Amino acid sequence: MSSIHIYWDESHFWGLLAARALTAWGVPHRLVRGSEIAEGALSGKFGEVPAALLVPGGRAKGKADRLGEQGMDAVREYVRTGGTYLGFCGGAGMALSGPYGLGLSPWSRKGYRNRLHHFLSGHVHARLDTASELVPDGMDEALLPVWWPGRFDPADPSVRVLARYGKPGPDFWVADLNLATLPKGTMADWEALYGVNLNPDFMEGTPAVAANEFGQGRVILSYAHLETPASAQANRWLAHILGQVLHEPESAVAARGPVPAWDVAARKIVWEDAVLIRARRIMEEIIRTGSEHFLLFWRNPWLLGWRRGIPGAGVNTLYSLICESLAAEPNDAALNFWEEHRDRFRVLMDLLGNGLTGYLLAERLAMTVFHSDSGAVSKEGLREQRRALFGLPPEPGGIYADLAAMLEELYWRLSPPRNT
């Protein structure tokens, strides 16, 4: 069986979702870096030519930067000569035409006039194109998860739409608002009273998943995260797509079932590394502090929720990478890397722990005194604290960027090619 290559750089916890799904299903795969792709990983230089390149979510610009021109050319050549590109969210965005795009699809990315409309998350009903071989038989509708998706600008009819958004599902959020908790008519009232439009109905009928040919290859792009743990219908669709890519019998595809649920905090410690164990405790204390002060909460066992403006995604990424690294058996490559970087990681982790605790408490104080003295806690001061710790959206930075980079390097070494 051919393997799947997962492009690992700038994938954050989205890369973990993809790797977990393929591992659970016994699909051979390996994590590849942009530098490896630039050096020929997709052409068979380091082994076989992969059946597909799976590009998880994450920041498209960051992914493109890590590939560089040589790596981007290598991806184009791989698909042009018969390869399959499967991109989720940020991985879909990187395949589009336009700035930082590979141009594998003639479509480009469509922006949001209302910035809050980008902060959409949860499951959404979707209508599927059952005439496509990439859609399972009988699946004309599905409940698909989206996590802060971009949007396609469907300007070219040569691209086939495989799924279109319908109504929001039962766990759908706009920013930090759970739509299921709002009385009927609330959004219409808000728009009439305050001129604030948070209604996600603009999504209805727009493309969620699309596919097109590129040379002799195939491009499958999804702003829905089909690899989301325990999302049965999305997982069934992803299993079918992988079956098509790998030319597997339907019986093998049907046997896979949903991706197992992922409880990050319940991951057992296999690698008894004191620095990583301390880092896990620091992150758990940060999450506890944030939860006690109404800034962070667990939406499900793998995904944090956060009040808008709080760097919850970064907290989620660090905690997930630390827990998954501790759950792996270390090999020589990982041990050698960690020996070189452990001390720096420990120092930065202590700085983040102290700084982030202070920042979260300052944000809580600002919430408390806002109505009596809105200027008591400097907004610019909070902004600078966040910049030092996490950078400012959309660019990651600060202490977080250094810690995440080391953890991604470490996990890549902990995850050798998996074969079945």
CSV table of C-alpha atoms in Angstrom, one decimal, residues 100-313:
chain,number,residue,atom,x,y,z
A,100,TYR,CA,1.0,32.6,-0.9
A,101,GLY,CA,-1.0,30.2,-3.0
A,102,LEU,CA,0.2,27.2,-5.0
A,103,GLY,CA,-2.3,27.9,-7.8
A,104,LEU,CA,-3.4,24.2,-7.8
A,105,SER,CA,-7.0,25.5,-8.0
A,106,PRO,CA,-8.2,28.4,-10.2
A,107,TRP,CA,-10.3,29.6,-7.3
A,108,SER,CA,-8.9,32.2,-4.9
A,109,ARG,CA,-9.8,33.0,-1.3
A,110,LYS,CA,-12.7,35.3,-0.5
A,111,GLY,CA,-12.4,37.6,2.4
A,112,TYR,CA,-14.9,38.5,5.1
A,113,ARG,CA,-16.4,42.0,5.2
A,114,ASN,CA,-17.4,41.4,8.8
A,115,ARG,CA,-14.3,40.1,10.6
A,116,LEU,CA,-16.5,38.4,13.2
A,117,HIS,CA,-17.9,36.2,10.4
A,118,HIS,CA,-14.5,34.5,10.2
A,119,PHE,CA,-14.8,33.2,13.8
A,120,LEU,CA,-17.3,30.4,13.0
A,121,SER,CA,-16.9,27.0,14.6
A,122,GLY,CA,-18.8,23.8,15.2
A,123,HIS,CA,-20.8,21.5,13.0
A,124,VAL,CA,-22.9,22.7,10.0
A,125,HIS,CA,-25.3,20.8,7.8
A,126,ALA,CA,-24.1,20.4,4.3
A,127,ARG,CA,-25.5,19.1,1.0
A,128,LEU,CA,-23.2,16.8,-0.9
A,129,ASP,CA,-22.8,16.0,-4.6
A,130,THR,CA,-23.6,12.3,-4.8
A,131,ALA,CA,-22.7,12.1,-8.5
A,132,SER,CA,-19.0,12.4,-7.6
A,133,GLU,CA,-17.0,9.3,-6.9
A,134,LEU,CA,-15.4,11.2,-4.0
A,135,VAL,CA,-18.7,11.2,-2.1
A,136,PRO,CA,-19.9,8.0,-0.4
A,137,ASP,CA,-23.0,6.3,-1.9
A,138,GLY,CA,-26.2,7.5,-0.3
A,139,MET,CA,-24.5,10.4,1.5
A,140,ASP,CA,-26.5,13.4,0.1
A,141,GLU,CA,-26.3,15.3,3.4
A,142,ALA,CA,-23.9,15.4,6.3
A,143,LEU,CA,-23.1,17.2,9.5
A,144,LEU,CA,-19.6,18.6,8.9
A,145,PRO,CA,-17.3,20.4,11.4
A,146,VAL,CA,-15.7,23.7,10.6
A,147,TRP,CA,-13.2,25.4,12.8
A,148,TRP,CA,-12.7,29.1,11.9
A,149,PRO,CA,-12.8,28.5,8.1
A,150,GLY,CA,-11.8,30.7,5.2
A,151,ARG,CA,-14.0,31.0,2.2
A,152,PHE,CA,-13.7,30.0,-1.5
A,153,ASP,CA,-14.2,32.6,-4.2
A,154,PRO,CA,-15.8,30.2,-6.8
A,155,ALA,CA,-15.0,32.2,-9.9
A,156,ASP,CA,-14.1,29.3,-12.3
A,157,PRO,CA,-16.8,26.7,-13.2
A,158,SER,CA,-14.1,24.0,-13.9
A,159,VAL,CA,-13.9,23.3,-10.2
A,160,ARG,CA,-16.5,20.8,-8.9
A,161,VAL,CA,-18.3,21.6,-5.7
A,162,LEU,CA,-18.6,18.5,-3.6
A,163,ALA,CA,-20.4,20.1,-0.6
A,164,ARG,CA,-22.3,23.3,0.1
A,165,TYR,CA,-23.1,24.7,3.5
A,166,GLY,CA,-26.6,24.6,4.9
A,167,LYS,CA,-27.9,25.6,8.3
A,168,PRO,CA,-25.7,25.7,11.5
A,169,GLY,CA,-25.6,22.5,13.5
A,170,PRO,CA,-26.4,22.1,17.2
A,171,ASP,CA,-22.9,23.0,18.5
A,172,PHE,CA,-22.3,26.1,16.3
A,173,TRP,CA,-20.6,29.2,17.6
A,174,VAL,CA,-19.9,32.7,16.3
A,175,ALA,CA,-16.7,33.9,18.1
A,176,ASP,CA,-17.5,33.1,21.8
A,177,LEU,CA,-21.3,33.0,21.4
A,178,ASN,CA,-22.9,29.6,21.4
A,179,LEU,CA,-25.9,30.0,19.1
A,180,ALA,CA,-27.8,27.2,20.7
A,181,THR,CA,-28.1,29.3,23.9
A,182,LEU,CA,-29.6,32.4,22.3
A,183,PRO,CA,-33.4,32.7,22.2
A,184,LYS,CA,-34.9,32.7,18.8
A,185,GLY,CA,-34.8,36.1,17.2
A,186,THR,CA,-31.9,37.4,19.3
A,187,MET,CA,-29.6,38.0,16.3
A,188,ALA,CA,-32.3,39.9,14.4
A,189,ASP,CA,-32.9,42.0,17.5
A,190,TRP,CA,-29.2,42.8,17.9
A,191,GLU,CA,-29.0,43.9,14.3
A,192,ALA,CA,-32.0,46.1,14.6
A,193,LEU,CA,-31.0,47.6,17.9
A,194,TYR,CA,-27.2,47.9,17.6
A,195,GLY,CA,-26.4,47.3,13.9
A,196,VAL,CA,-24.4,44.2,14.7
A,197,ASN,CA,-24.8,41.3,12.3
A,198,LEU,CA,-23.5,38.0,13.6
A,199,ASN,CA,-25.9,35.8,11.6
A,200,PRO,CA,-24.0,33.0,9.8
A,201,ASP,CA,-26.7,32.6,7.2
A,202,PHE,CA,-24.4,34.1,4.6
A,203,MET,CA,-22.7,30.7,4.4
A,204,GLU,CA,-25.7,28.9,3.1
A,205,GLY,CA,-25.2,27.6,-0.4
A,206,THR,CA,-21.5,28.5,-0.5
A,207,PRO,CA,-18.9,25.8,-1.2
A,208,ALA,CA,-17.4,23.9,1.7
A,209,VAL,CA,-15.6,21.2,-0.2
A,210,ALA,CA,-14.4,21.3,-3.8
A,211,ALA,CA,-12.2,19.3,-6.3
A,212,ASN,CA,-10.5,19.9,-9.6
A,213,GLU,CA,-7.9,18.4,-11.8
A,214,PHE,CA,-4.4,19.9,-12.1
A,215,GLY,CA,-2.4,18.3,-14.9
A,216,GLN,CA,-2.6,14.6,-14.4
A,217,GLY,CA,-3.3,15.0,-10.7
A,218,ARG,CA,-6.2,15.7,-8.5
A,219,VAL,CA,-6.8,18.5,-5.9
A,220,ILE,CA,-9.4,18.1,-3.1
A,221,LEU,CA,-9.9,21.1,-0.9
A,222,SER,CA,-12.1,21.2,2.2
A,223,TYR,CA,-12.8,24.0,4.7
A,224,ALA,CA,-14.6,21.4,6.7
A,225,HIS,CA,-12.3,19.4,9.0
A,226,LEU,CA,-13.2,15.9,8.0
A,227,GLU,CA,-10.5,14.5,10.3
A,228,THR,CA,-12.2,15.9,13.4
A,229,PRO,CA,-12.3,13.2,16.2
A,230,ALA,CA,-15.6,11.4,16.7
A,231,SER,CA,-17.4,13.3,13.9
A,232,ALA,CA,-19.0,10.3,12.4
A,233,GLN,CA,-20.3,11.6,9.1
A,234,ALA,CA,-17.2,13.7,8.4
A,235,ASN,CA,-15.0,10.8,9.3
A,236,ARG,CA,-17.0,8.5,7.0
A,237,TRP,CA,-16.4,10.9,4.1
A,238,LEU,CA,-12.7,11.2,4.8
A,239,ALA,CA,-12.4,7.4,5.0
A,240,HIS,CA,-14.1,7.2,1.6
A,241,ILE,CA,-11.8,9.8,0.0
A,242,LEU,CA,-8.7,8.0,1.3
A,243,GLY,CA,-10.1,4.7,0.0
A,244,GLN,CA,-10.4,6.3,-3.5
A,245,VAL,CA,-6.9,7.7,-3.3
A,246,LEU,CA,-5.4,4.4,-2.1
A,247,HIS,CA,-7.6,2.3,-4.4
A,248,GLU,CA,-8.9,0.2,-1.4
A,249,PRO,CA,-11.8,-2.1,-1.5
A,250,GLU,CA,-15.0,-0.7,0.0
A,251,SER,CA,-15.0,-3.4,2.7
A,252,ALA,CA,-11.7,-2.0,4.0
A,253,VAL,CA,-13.1,1.6,4.0
A,254,ALA,CA,-16.3,0.6,5.7
A,255,ALA,CA,-14.4,-1.2,8.5
A,256,ARG,CA,-12.7,2.0,9.7
A,257,GLY,CA,-15.5,3.7,11.6
A,258,PRO,CA,-15.3,7.1,13.2
A,259,VAL,CA,-12.0,8.6,14.3
A,260,PRO,CA,-11.6,7.8,18.0
A,261,ALA,CA,-12.4,10.6,20.5
A,262,TRP,CA,-9.4,12.5,21.7
A,263,ASP,CA,-9.1,13.4,25.4
A,264,VAL,CA,-5.9,15.4,25.5
A,265,ALA,CA,-5.7,15.7,29.3
A,266,ALA,CA,-6.2,11.9,29.7
A,267,ARG,CA,-3.1,11.0,27.6
A,268,LYS,CA,-0.8,8.7,29.6
A,269,ILE,CA,2.8,9.7,30.1
A,270,VAL,CA,5.1,7.3,28.4
A,271,TRP,CA,8.2,9.5,28.2
A,272,GLU,CA,9.2,10.4,31.7
A,273,ASP,CA,10.9,13.7,30.8
A,274,ALA,CA,11.0,16.1,33.7
A,275,VAL,CA,11.0,19.2,31.6
A,276,LEU,CA,8.0,18.2,29.5
A,277,ILE,CA,6.1,17.0,32.6
A,278,ARG,CA,6.7,20.3,34.2
A,279,ALA,CA,5.6,22.1,31.0
A,280,ARG,CA,2.4,20.0,31.0
A,281,ARG,CA,1.7,21.1,34.6
A,282,ILE,CA,2.3,24.7,33.8
A,283,MET,CA,-0.1,24.6,30.9
A,284,GLU,CA,-2.7,22.8,33.1
A,285,GLU,CA,-2.4,25.6,35.7
A,286,ILE,CA,-2.8,28.2,33.0
A,287,ILE,CA,-5.9,26.5,31.7
A,288,ARG,CA,-7.3,26.2,35.3
A,289,THR,CA,-6.7,29.9,35.9
A,290,GLY,CA,-8.3,30.9,32.6
A,291,SER,CA,-11.3,28.6,33.4
A,292,GLU,CA,-11.8,30.0,36.9
A,293,HIS,CA,-11.9,33.5,35.5
A,294,PHE,CA,-14.3,32.8,32.6
A,295,LEU,CA,-11.6,33.3,29.9
A,296,LEU,CA,-11.0,29.6,28.9
A,297,PHE,CA,-13.2,26.5,28.9
A,298,TRP,CA,-13.2,23.1,27.3
A,299,ARG,CA,-15.6,22.9,24.4
A,300,ASN,CA,-14.8,19.2,24.0
A,301,PRO,CA,-12.0,17.0,25.2
A,302,TRP,CA,-9.5,18.2,22.6
A,303,LEU,CA,-10.6,21.8,21.9
A,304,LEU,CA,-10.5,24.8,24.2
A,305,GLY,CA,-13.0,27.6,23.9
A,306,TRP,CA,-12.0,31.1,24.8
A,307,ARG,CA,-13.4,34.6,25.1
A,308,ARG,CA,-12.7,36.6,22.0
A,309,GLY,CA,-9.3,38.2,22.2
A,310,ILE,CA,-7.8,35.6,24.5
A,311,PRO,CA,-5.0,33.5,22.8
A,312,GLY,CA,-6.8,30.2,23.4
A,313,ALA,CA,-5.7,28.6,20.1
